[in-house]
Structures are given as C-alpha cells and as structure tokens.
C-alpha cells in the first residue's frame, strides 16, 4: 500500500480489504504455525459478546453446558463410516505421548460427535433419561489446506450442541429449533440477515441424515455458511450403541442432533458491515459502544474537557432505562495523539458512536454525537445524552440489518435465468440466484465444476419465489425443488 494508513477499497480488492481490516483493527494476527491465528482483544471482545448471547439463547431453550476432552481415540472415528470418510483428510493425529509411541493414536477433535455419543451411551438406559440437551464451548482442529483469518483456520473456537431424543420427530424439531435460534441471533444481534434451508446430500454433514444451514451474503456477493444444524438420525446412536428402553418396554436407538457456530461469525460480521474506513460493529456486539473523545488545545481547556468527558461517561453509565444492560463507554483522553488520529482509529475499529467534546461544546453545554454507520453528526445537550445515546444505538442496530437485507435482495436474482446468463453472473459480480433444480446430483456437480457456484440451501418456504421455477437451471428438465445458488467461502 502506498499510504499505510488507508485501506484498500472494497471495490478494488475485497479480499485484500478484508485482511487489512482484520489486521489493522487488531482483531486477529497470524500465528507461528501456518493456518493458525491469534485472536486479539478487539476480536475476542466481539466473540465474547457473541458467545454470551448465544449461550443465553441456548439456556433459554433448555440446554446446559458440559465439557468433553480434546483427545479422541482414533478407533472412535472409524465407527461411523461416512463420518470418518468426511473428516479423515483434515485430521490432526497424536502418535506420541510422554516420549513414547502410543498404542492407539489419538485424534485432536475435529468435532465431538463420536466421543459425546459414546458417553451418552453410558448414561442412557431408559426413555426417562431422555432427552439430553448438552452444549459445549470448545476449540477444534481441522487441517485445512487453504486458510483465511476467522473464515477458515486450522484451530477455531465454537460451540457444539449435542442432543439425544426418544423419537425422530423430537430430534427433527430440535434441529429446526436451533436453526431458528441461530437465525434470531444473526439477525437480531449481528444485523446479518440469513437464508435458512436444507443442504443437498452432497453438502450434508458427514454422518447426518439432514443438514440445515443459515447462509448470509457477504459484500462481494459470496455466501458465508454461518451455522449448521444437523438431524443425525440414528447413525451415531447405532455406531455407539446409544440405546434405551422405550416406554412400551422395547429397545430402540436414540435420535441425535448436533449444531454449531464458530469464530467464523466474526469474519462474517466484518464482511457484512465493514466499509472503506474499516469495521462497523452492530452496537449489541460492540465491546465499546460509545467512545468519548475530549478535544483541547490549551492546558486550561485540557483540564476541564477531560473532567467533563469522564462526567459524561458517568452519566451514560448511570443511564438505566435501557435493555439489555448498561451502555459500554470508553473515554479516549490519551495525550500526544491528535483528535483526528483518534477518530480514524475508532472508525477503523468500528465503534458505533463517537462523542466529541471540545471547549466550545462545553460552553454551550452540549456534545457532538457521530454515527459510525452513516457518519451523521448531531449536537445534543449534555443533560439528554443518555437518552440520545440509547436511542441512537438502537437505531443503528436496526438500520444495519435493514441495509444488509436491502443489499442482499438487490444482489439476488429470481426467476427465469438462463444457464448462459447464470455463468456470466458467476464469472462477474456474483449473486444469490434462486433457480429450479431437477434433483440430480449430476446437474449440481456440473454447475459447481463450470462456475464454482454451489447450492447453498434448498430455501425454507418463506424465502422461496412466489412463482416456483419450472425447469432445472442446468438440464432444462422439470424442476423438483427451488435452490439457492452462489459462490461461497
Ligand atoms: Zn437438472
């Protein structure tokens, strides 16, 4: 970069812009081991808030947390054939411990279905022991060849929910409930609208009966799979002898679900909301919502604006009529840094509201509030600042979701697209394309081969087109289902 301070514009190189934002806003850094990352406090603060809210939502839907070990006996992975086939290429294997070769190699968990269902098998005897509704917050390792900060790293943080039920209907209901929880979180907290639906067989989780997903559109019109929820059927229960005595007195295998969301969401947040000045964090997830920058030239002014800035902070913290929680406020009264440089830094970091407070403002008993999302400025009296701040944060949160949804719809194509046109779109700016599919995996594979676009989901009813597509995008035969196609991360 010619100018070290400026970010590469998104329109010029979205991928370079993304890396610069992550590094310069100090969300993460590259680790000594290729493909690993260090999550720095600015990034971890966002993840922590995501975690707290999701955790609350899981608990509100009846789940409890537990913790299972990092190391899994290699033999466990081989018990479910599809599962091992799906994960084998990405496994990290421990062969030595304490200076000795191990009798049985251990796998560093890529996901924990095997060890968790092996434990459930021990704990469940009868239908009275069901359902089990457990979540764990953990790290996992998948040896990925191509990595990107937050989006795909060898080790990442996530949560994985694992449930066991007496009937298939209950398990299916659970998988869909958790898909809904993710959607509520992504739209309500991340201001990131998603399309929900089922994955096709070729995109299904290894070992699942059905996989559901939330797919979000990034600003380069590519899809980000933001979370998944799986109806595992009885596949793992059969592999791990997770059996129970039914109410009628017979024996049956339990029905399982698993569902997860990862630190990838931080990358999704950056690519959904960032602009050419840097990050824009939706207020609900911002570790700091309001930064107060006192402005002074003389020493005399310095004393009084600094003192006033801290008083404003106190009055914001005392602002009670606000849900959820207290306002998160920071005073940036560092010396030796010009106000302009501070504005630049807080804009880069995406803090939703900046309050500027200079001697002249103070004389007039007011401060200037600046929105990070729109850049709009307004003067507010110091007495009403709490009320204004709370309302403004609420507005910002809402308008970020509306903007993101409008952008997505503007870049979505529905109805009657020819395959030639589709190829042109995928070679160019990309889009979310809703089109017919005959259901044949050959058409799905050919499209992927020729355009790199995949079926992201078979969208849930509310996202489908009013007029169902009549023919398959690829072969022109009758369409059996509407599919959402896009290139993806
Ligand atoms: Zn077809």
Coordinates of C-alpha atoms and ligand atoms in Angstrom, one line a residue:
X1 CA 0.0 0.0 0.0
X2 CA 1.2 3.4 -0.9
X3 CA -0.4 5.1 2.0
X4 CA 0.0 2.8 5.0
X5 CA -3.0 4.4 6.8
X6 CA -5.5 3.8 4.0
X7 CA -7.3 0.5 3.5
X8 CA -7.5 -0.9 0.0
X9 CA -11.1 0.0 -1.2
X10 CA -13.5 -2.9 -1.2
X11 CA -14.4 -2.3 -4.8
X12 CA -10.7 -2.7 -5.8
X13 CA -9.9 -5.9 -3.9
X14 CA -12.4 -7.2 -1.4
X15 CA -10.1 -10.0 -0.1
X16 CA -7.2 -7.6 0.5
X17 CA -9.6 -5.2 2.2
X18 CA -10.8 -8.0 4.5
X19 CA -7.3 -9.0 5.6
X20 CA -6.3 -5.4 6.2
X21 CA -9.3 -4.7 8.3
X22 CA -8.8 -7.8 10.4
X23 CA -5.1 -7.0 10.9
X24 CA -5.3 -3.2 11.3
X25 CA -8.3 -3.2 13.6
X26 CA -6.3 -5.7 15.6
X27 CA -9.0 -8.4 15.6
X28 CA -6.5 -11.2 14.9
X29 CA -3.0 -11.9 13.8
X30 CA -1.1 -14.7 12.1
X31 CA 0.3 -17.3 14.5
X32 CA 3.7 -19.1 14.1
X33 CA 2.0 -22.2 12.8
X34 CA 0.6 -21.8 9.3
X35 CA -3.1 -21.6 9.3
X36 CA -3.5 -20.8 13.0
X37 CA -4.5 -17.4 14.3
X38 CA -4.2 -15.4 17.4
X39 CA -7.5 -13.7 18.3
X40 CA -6.5 -10.3 19.7
X41 CA -8.6 -8.5 22.4
X42 CA -10.6 -6.4 19.8
X43 CA -11.7 -9.6 18.1
X44 CA -12.1 -11.6 21.2
X45 CA -14.3 -8.9 22.7
X46 CA -16.7 -9.4 19.8
X47 CA -16.6 -13.2 20.1
X48 CA -17.1 -12.9 23.8
X49 CA -20.3 -11.0 23.3
X50 CA -21.5 -13.4 20.6
X51 CA -20.8 -16.2 23.0
X52 CA -22.6 -14.7 25.9
X53 CA -25.7 -14.1 23.9
X54 CA -25.8 -17.4 22.2
X55 CA -25.2 -19.1 25.5
X56 CA -28.2 -17.3 26.9
X57 CA -30.3 -18.3 24.0
X58 CA -29.2 -22.0 24.3
X59 CA -30.1 -21.9 28.0
X60 CA -33.4 -20.3 27.3
X61 CA -34.2 -23.2 25.1
X62 CA -33.4 -25.8 27.8
X63 CA -29.8 -26.6 27.1
X64 CA -27.0 -27.0 29.6
X65 CA -23.2 -26.7 29.1
X66 CA -20.7 -29.5 29.7
X67 CA -17.1 -30.2 28.5
X68 CA -15.7 -33.2 26.7
X69 CA -12.0 -33.9 26.1
X70 CA -9.8 -32.6 23.2
X71 CA -8.4 -36.1 22.5
X72 CA -10.5 -38.8 20.9
X73 CA -9.3 -42.5 20.4
X74 CA -8.8 -43.0 16.7
X75 CA -11.0 -46.0 16.7
X76 CA -14.0 -43.9 17.6
X77 CA -13.9 -42.1 14.3
X78 CA -14.0 -45.3 12.4
X79 CA -17.3 -46.4 13.9
X80 CA -19.4 -44.1 11.7
X81 CA -18.3 -44.8 8.1
X82 CA -19.4 -41.6 6.5
X83 CA -18.1 -39.5 9.4
X84 CA -14.6 -40.9 9.1
X85 CA -14.6 -40.6 5.3
X86 CA -15.6 -36.9 5.6
X87 CA -13.1 -35.9 8.2
X88 CA -10.1 -38.2 7.6
X89 CA -8.3 -35.7 5.2
X90 CA -8.5 -33.0 7.9
X91 CA -7.4 -34.9 11.0
X92 CA -4.5 -34.0 13.3
X93 CA -3.3 -37.2 14.9
X94 CA -1.2 -37.5 18.1
X95 CA 1.1 -40.5 17.8
X96 CA 3.4 -39.9 20.7
X97 CA 2.9 -39.0 24.3
X98 CA 5.4 -38.6 27.1
X99 CA 8.2 -39.6 24.8
X100 CA 6.6 -42.9 23.8
X101 CA 4.7 -44.1 20.8
X102 CA 1.1 -44.5 21.7
X103 CA -0.6 -47.9 21.3
X104 CA -3.6 -46.3 19.7
X105 CA -3.2 -42.9 18.0
X106 CA -5.4 -40.1 19.3
X107 CA -7.3 -37.6 17.2
X108 CA -7.5 -34.0 18.1
X109 CA -11.2 -33.4 17.9
X110 CA -12.4 -32.0 14.5
X111 CA -15.9 -32.2 16.1
X112 CA -17.1 -34.2 19.0
X113 CA -20.0 -36.4 17.9
X114 CA -18.1 -39.7 18.5
X115 CA -16.8 -39.0 22.0
X116 CA -20.1 -37.4 23.1
X117 CA -22.4 -40.2 21.9
X118 CA -20.0 -42.8 23.3
X119 CA -20.5 -41.1 26.7
X120 CA -24.3 -40.7 26.2
X121 CA -24.4 -44.5 25.6
X122 CA -23.1 -45.0 29.1
X123 CA -25.5 -42.5 30.7
X124 CA -28.8 -43.5 29.0
X125 CA -30.7 -46.6 29.9
X126 CA -34.3 -45.7 29.6
X127 CA -36.6 -43.2 27.9
X128 CA -36.7 -41.4 31.3
X129 CA -33.0 -40.4 30.7
X130 CA -34.0 -38.6 27.5
X131 CA -33.8 -36.0 26.1
X132 CA -30.2 -35.0 26.7
X133 CA -29.7 -31.4 25.8
X134 CA -26.0 -30.5 26.1
X135 CA -23.8 -27.8 24.6
X136 CA -20.1 -27.4 24.8
X137 CA -17.9 -24.4 24.1
X138 CA -14.6 -25.6 22.8
X139 CA -11.8 -25.5 20.2
X140 CA -11.5 -27.9 17.4
X141 CA -8.8 -28.6 14.8
X142 CA -9.3 -29.3 11.1
X143 CA -6.2 -29.5 8.9
X144 CA -7.3 -27.1 6.2
X145 CA -5.1 -26.6 3.1
X146 CA -6.2 -23.0 2.4
X147 CA -6.8 -20.8 5.4
X148 CA -8.1 -17.3 6.0
X149 CA -8.2 -15.3 9.2
X150 CA -11.5 -16.2 11.0
X151 CA -13.1 -17.7 8.0
X152 CA -11.1 -20.9 7.8
X153 CA -8.3 -21.7 10.3
X154 CA -6.7 -24.9 11.5
X155 CA -7.9 -24.4 15.0
X156 CA -11.1 -22.5 15.7
X157 CA -13.4 -21.8 18.6
X158 CA -17.0 -22.8 18.5
X159 CA -19.9 -24.3 20.3
X160 CA -21.3 -27.7 19.5
X161 CA -24.7 -28.7 20.8
X162 CA -25.4 -32.5 21.0
X163 CA -28.8 -33.8 21.9
X164 CA -30.4 -37.2 22.2
X165 CA -34.1 -37.9 21.9
X166 CA -36.5 -40.8 22.1
X167 CA -38.2 -40.1 18.8
X168 CA -37.2 -38.9 15.4
X169 CA -39.9 -36.2 15.4
X170 CA -38.4 -34.7 18.5
X171 CA -34.9 -34.7 17.1
X172 CA -36.0 -33.1 13.9
X173 CA -37.9 -30.5 15.9
X174 CA -34.8 -29.7 17.9
X175 CA -32.6 -29.4 14.8
X176 CA -35.0 -26.9 13.3
X177 CA -35.5 -25.0 16.7
X178 CA -31.7 -24.5 16.9
X179 CA -31.6 -23.3 13.3
X180 CA -34.2 -20.7 14.3
X181 CA -32.1 -19.7 17.4
X182 CA -29.1 -19.1 15.1
X183 CA -31.2 -17.1 12.7
X184 CA -32.6 -14.9 15.6
X185 CA -29.1 -14.3 16.8
X186 CA -27.7 -13.4 13.4
X187 CA -30.4 -11.1 12.5
X188 CA -31.2 -9.6 16.0
X189 CA -27.6 -9.3 17.2
X190 CA -25.2 -9.4 14.3
X191 CA -27.6 -7.5 12.0
X192 CA -26.7 -10.1 9.4
X193 CA -29.8 -11.4 7.5
X194 CA -29.7 -15.1 6.6
X195 CA -31.4 -17.5 4.3
X196 CA -32.3 -20.8 6.0
X197 CA -32.9 -24.1 4.5
X198 CA -31.7 -27.7 4.0
X199 CA -28.5 -28.7 2.4
X200 CA -28.4 -31.1 -0.5
X201 CA -26.9 -34.6 0.0
X202 CA -23.6 -33.6 -1.4
X203 CA -23.2 -30.7 1.1
X204 CA -24.6 -32.6 4.1
X205 CA -22.5 -33.0 7.2
X206 CA -20.6 -36.4 7.2
X207 CA -22.8 -38.7 9.1
X208 CA -26.0 -36.7 9.2
X209 CA -29.4 -37.6 7.9
X210 CA -30.2 -33.9 7.1
X211 CA -28.3 -30.7 7.5
X212 CA -29.8 -27.3 7.8
X213 CA -27.9 -24.0 7.5
X214 CA -28.0 -20.3 7.7
X215 CA -26.4 -18.6 4.7
X216 CA -25.5 -14.9 4.7
X217 CA -24.4 -12.8 1.7
X218 CA -21.1 -11.0 2.1
X219 CA -20.4 -7.7 0.4
X220 CA -18.7 -9.5 -2.5
X221 CA -21.9 -11.3 -3.1
X222 CA -20.5 -14.6 -2.0
X223 CA -22.3 -16.8 0.6
X224 CA -21.0 -17.5 4.0
X225 CA -22.3 -20.6 5.7
X226 CA -22.8 -19.0 9.1
X227 CA -24.0 -22.0 11.1
X228 CA -25.4 -25.5 10.7
X229 CA -27.8 -27.7 12.5
X230 CA -28.0 -31.5 11.8
X231 CA -30.6 -34.1 12.2
X232 CA -28.2 -37.1 12.7
X233 CA -31.0 -39.7 12.7
X234 CA -29.8 -42.9 14.4
X235 CA -26.5 -43.1 12.6
X236 CA -24.3 -42.2 15.6
X237 CA -26.6 -44.0 18.1
X238 CA -26.2 -47.2 16.1
X239 CA -22.4 -46.8 15.8
X240 CA -22.0 -46.1 19.6
X241 CA -24.8 -48.4 20.9
X242 CA -26.7 -45.4 22.3
X243 CA -29.8 -47.5 23.2
X244 CA -32.7 -47.0 25.6
X245 CA -35.6 -48.9 26.9
X246 CA -38.8 -47.4 25.4
X247 CA -41.9 -46.6 27.3
X248 CA -43.6 -49.6 25.8
X249 CA -40.7 -51.8 27.1
X250 CA -38.8 -52.5 23.9
X251 CA -35.3 -51.3 23.0
X252 CA -34.6 -48.5 20.5
X253 CA -31.6 -46.4 19.4
X254 CA -31.7 -42.7 20.3
X255 CA -32.1 -40.0 17.8
X256 CA -29.4 -37.3 17.8
X257 CA -28.9 -33.7 16.7
X258 CA -25.8 -31.6 16.6
X259 CA -25.5 -27.9 15.8
X260 CA -22.6 -25.4 15.8
X261 CA -21.5 -21.9 15.2
X262 CA -17.9 -20.7 15.2
X263 CA -15.4 -17.8 15.3
X264 CA -16.1 -17.6 11.6
X265 CA -19.0 -15.4 12.6
X266 CA -16.5 -12.6 13.4
X267 CA -15.3 -12.8 9.8
X268 CA -19.0 -12.7 8.7
X269 CA -19.6 -9.6 10.7
X270 CA -16.6 -7.9 9.1
X271 CA -17.6 -8.8 5.6
X272 CA -21.3 -7.9 6.1
X273 CA -20.8 -4.5 7.7
X274 CA -17.3 -3.2 7.1
X275 CA -16.7 -0.2 4.8
X276 CA -13.7 1.5 3.3
X277 CA -12.9 3.1 6.7
X278 CA -12.8 -0.2 8.5
X279 CA -15.1 -2.2 10.7
X280 CA -18.7 -1.3 11.6
X281 CA -19.8 -3.3 14.6
X282 CA -23.5 -3.6 15.4
X283 CA -24.0 -2.0 18.8
X284 CA -25.2 -5.1 20.6
X285 CA -21.9 -6.9 19.8
X286 CA -19.6 -3.9 20.2
X287 CA -17.2 -4.3 23.2
X288 CA -17.3 -0.5 23.3
X289 CA -20.5 1.2 22.1
X290 CA -19.6 4.8 22.7
X291 CA -16.2 6.4 22.7
X292 CA -15.8 9.9 24.1
X293 CA -13.0 12.0 22.7
X294 CA -12.3 15.2 24.6
X295 CA -10.7 17.9 22.5
X296 CA -8.3 20.6 23.8
X297 CA -5.6 22.9 22.6
X298 CA -4.6 24.7 25.8
X299 CA -3.7 23.2 29.2
X300 CA -6.5 25.1 30.8
X301 CA -9.0 23.5 28.4
X302 CA -7.5 20.1 28.8
X303 CA -8.3 20.0 32.5
X304 CA -12.0 20.9 32.0
X305 CA -12.8 18.9 28.9
X306 CA -11.1 15.8 30.3
X307 CA -13.1 16.2 33.5
X308 CA -16.3 16.8 31.6
X309 CA -15.6 13.7 29.4
X310 CA -15.5 11.5 32.5
X311 CA -18.6 13.1 33.8
X312 CA -20.4 12.3 30.5
X313 CA -19.2 8.7 30.8
X314 CA -20.6 8.5 34.4
X315 CA -23.9 9.9 33.2
X316 CA -24.0 7.4 30.4
X317 CA -23.2 4.5 32.7
X318 CA -26.0 5.7 35.0
X319 CA -28.4 5.6 32.2
X320 CA -30.8 2.9 33.3
X321 CA -33.8 2.9 31.0
X322 CA -32.1 0.6 28.6
X323 CA -32.2 -3.1 27.7
X324 CA -30.2 -5.1 27.5
X325 CA -27.6 -4.0 30.0
X326 CA -25.6 -0.9 30.6
X327 CA -24.0 1.3 28.0
X328 CA -20.4 0.3 27.3
X329 CA -18.5 3.6 27.2
X330 CA -14.8 4.5 26.9
X331 CA -13.1 7.9 27.3
X332 CA -10.1 8.3 24.9
X333 CA -8.1 11.0 26.7
X334 CA -4.7 9.8 25.6
X335 CA -2.3 12.7 25.3
X336 CA 0.0 13.3 22.4
X337 CA -2.5 12.0 19.8
X338 CA -4.5 14.4 17.7
X339 CA -8.3 14.1 17.8
X340 CA -8.3 13.3 14.1
X341 CA -6.0 10.4 14.6
X342 CA -8.2 9.1 17.4
X343 CA -11.3 9.4 15.1
X344 CA -9.5 7.4 12.5
X345 CA -8.6 4.6 14.9
X346 CA -12.1 4.3 16.4
X347 CA -13.7 4.3 12.9
X348 CA -11.3 1.6 11.9
X349 CA -12.3 -0.4 14.9
X350 CA -16.0 0.1 14.2
X351 CA -17.2 1.6 17.4
X352 CA -20.8 2.6 16.7
X353 CA -21.0 6.1 18.3
X354 CA -18.3 8.7 18.9
X355 CA -18.9 11.7 21.2
X356 CA -16.7 14.7 20.5
X357 CA -16.4 17.1 23.4
X358 CA -14.5 20.4 22.9
X359 CA -14.2 23.6 25.0
X360 CA -16.8 25.4 22.8
X361 CA -19.2 22.5 23.1
X362 CA -18.8 22.6 26.9
X363 CA -19.5 26.3 27.0
X364 CA -22.8 25.5 25.2
X365 CA -23.5 22.5 27.5
X366 CA -23.5 20.1 24.5
X367 CA -21.6 17.4 22.8
X368 CA -21.4 16.2 19.2
X369 CA -22.5 12.6 18.5
X370 CA -21.3 10.9 15.4
X371 CA -22.7 7.7 14.0
X372 CA -20.1 5.3 12.7
X373 CA -22.6 3.6 10.3
X374 CA -23.7 6.8 8.4
X375 CA -21.2 9.4 9.5
X376 CA -24.1 11.6 10.5
X377 CA -23.4 14.2 13.3
X378 CA -25.7 15.8 15.7
X379 CA -25.4 18.2 18.7
X380 CA -27.1 17.0 21.9
X381 CA -27.3 18.7 25.3
X382 CA -25.3 17.0 28.0
X383 CA -28.4 16.5 30.1
X384 CA -30.1 14.4 27.4
X385 CA -27.0 12.5 26.3
X386 CA -28.0 9.2 27.9
X387 CA -31.4 9.2 26.3
X388 CA -30.0 10.1 22.9
X389 CA -27.2 7.6 23.0
X390 CA -29.5 4.7 23.9
X391 CA -31.9 5.6 21.1
X392 CA -29.2 6.1 18.6
X393 CA -27.6 2.8 19.3
X394 CA -31.0 1.1 18.9
X395 CA -31.5 2.9 15.5
X396 CA -28.0 2.0 14.3
X397 CA -28.7 -1.7 15.2
X398 CA -31.9 -1.7 13.2
X399 CA -30.7 0.2 10.2
X400 CA -27.6 -2.0 9.9
X401 CA -29.9 -5.0 9.5
X402 CA -32.2 -3.2 7.0
X403 CA -29.2 -2.0 4.9
X404 CA -27.7 -5.5 4.8
X405 CA -31.0 -7.1 3.9
X406 CA -31.6 -4.5 1.1
X407 CA -28.1 -5.1 -0.3
X408 CA -28.7 -8.8 -0.3
X409 CA -32.1 -8.5 -2.1
X410 CA -30.6 -6.0 -4.6
X411 CA -28.0 -8.7 -5.4
X412 CA -30.3 -11.6 -5.7
X413 CA -31.8 -12.9 -8.9
X414 CA -35.1 -14.7 -9.0
X415 CA -37.0 -16.4 -11.8
X416 CA -36.2 -17.4 -15.4
X417 CA -32.4 -17.0 -15.5
X418 CA -30.8 -18.9 -18.4
X419 CA -27.7 -21.0 -17.7
X420 CA -25.6 -18.8 -20.0
X421 CA -26.7 -15.7 -18.1
X422 CA -26.0 -17.6 -14.8
X423 CA -22.5 -18.3 -15.9
X424 CA -22.0 -14.7 -16.8
X425 CA -23.2 -13.6 -13.4
X426 CA -21.0 -16.1 -11.6
X427 CA -18.0 -15.0 -13.7
X428 CA -18.7 -11.4 -12.9
X429 CA -20.1 -9.8 -9.7
X430 CA -21.8 -12.9 -8.4
X431 CA -25.3 -13.1 -6.8
X432 CA -27.7 -15.2 -4.9
X433 CA -29.5 -17.0 -7.7
X434 CA -32.8 -18.7 -7.0
X435 CA -33.5 -21.3 -9.7
X436 CA -35.0 -24.6 -10.4
X437 CA -33.2 -27.9 -9.9
X438 CA -34.2 -31.4 -11.2
X439 CA -32.7 -33.0 -8.1
X440 CA -30.0 -34.8 -10.0
X441 CA -26.6 -34.6 -8.4
X442 CA -25.0 -34.6 -11.9
X443 CA -26.5 -31.2 -12.6
X444 CA -25.3 -29.9 -9.2
X445 CA -21.8 -31.2 -9.8
X446 CA -21.6 -29.9 -13.4
X447 CA -22.6 -26.4 -12.2
X448 CA -20.0 -26.5 -9.5
X449 CA -17.4 -27.6 -11.9
X450 CA -18.2 -25.0 -14.5
X451 CA -19.0 -22.0 -12.3
X452 CA -17.7 -22.8 -8.8
X453 CA -21.3 -21.9 -7.6
X454 CA -22.9 -24.4 -5.3
X455 CA -26.4 -25.0 -3.9
X456 CA -26.2 -23.1 -0.6
X457 CA -29.6 -24.4 0.6
X458 CA -32.9 -25.5 -0.6
X459 CA -34.5 -22.4 0.9
X460 CA -37.2 -22.6 3.6
X461 CA -40.7 -21.7 2.3
X462 CA -40.6 -18.0 3.3
X463 CA -37.5 -17.4 1.1
X464 CA -38.8 -19.3 -2.0
X465 CA -40.0 -17.4 -5.0
X466 CA -43.8 -16.7 -5.3
X467 CA -43.8 -18.5 -8.6
X468 CA -41.9 -21.8 -8.3
X469 CA -39.3 -22.3 -11.0
X470 CA -40.4 -24.7 -13.7
X471 CA -37.2 -26.1 -15.1
X472 CA -33.7 -27.1 -13.9
X473 CA -31.1 -24.4 -14.3
X474 CA -28.7 -26.8 -15.9
X475 CA -30.6 -29.5 -17.8
X476 CA -33.9 -27.9 -18.6
X477 CA -35.9 -30.9 -17.2
X478 CA -38.7 -30.3 -14.8
X479 CA -37.7 -28.7 -11.6
X480 CA -38.5 -30.6 -8.4
X481 CA -37.3 -28.0 -6.0
X482 CA -36.1 -24.4 -5.9
X483 CA -32.4 -24.0 -5.0
X484 CA -30.3 -21.1 -3.9
X485 CA -27.0 -21.0 -5.8
X486 CA -24.0 -18.9 -5.1
X487 CA -20.2 -19.0 -4.8
X488 CA -19.2 -19.4 -1.2
X489 CA -16.5 -19.0 1.4
Ligands
LIG1 ZN1 -31.0 -30.9 -14.0

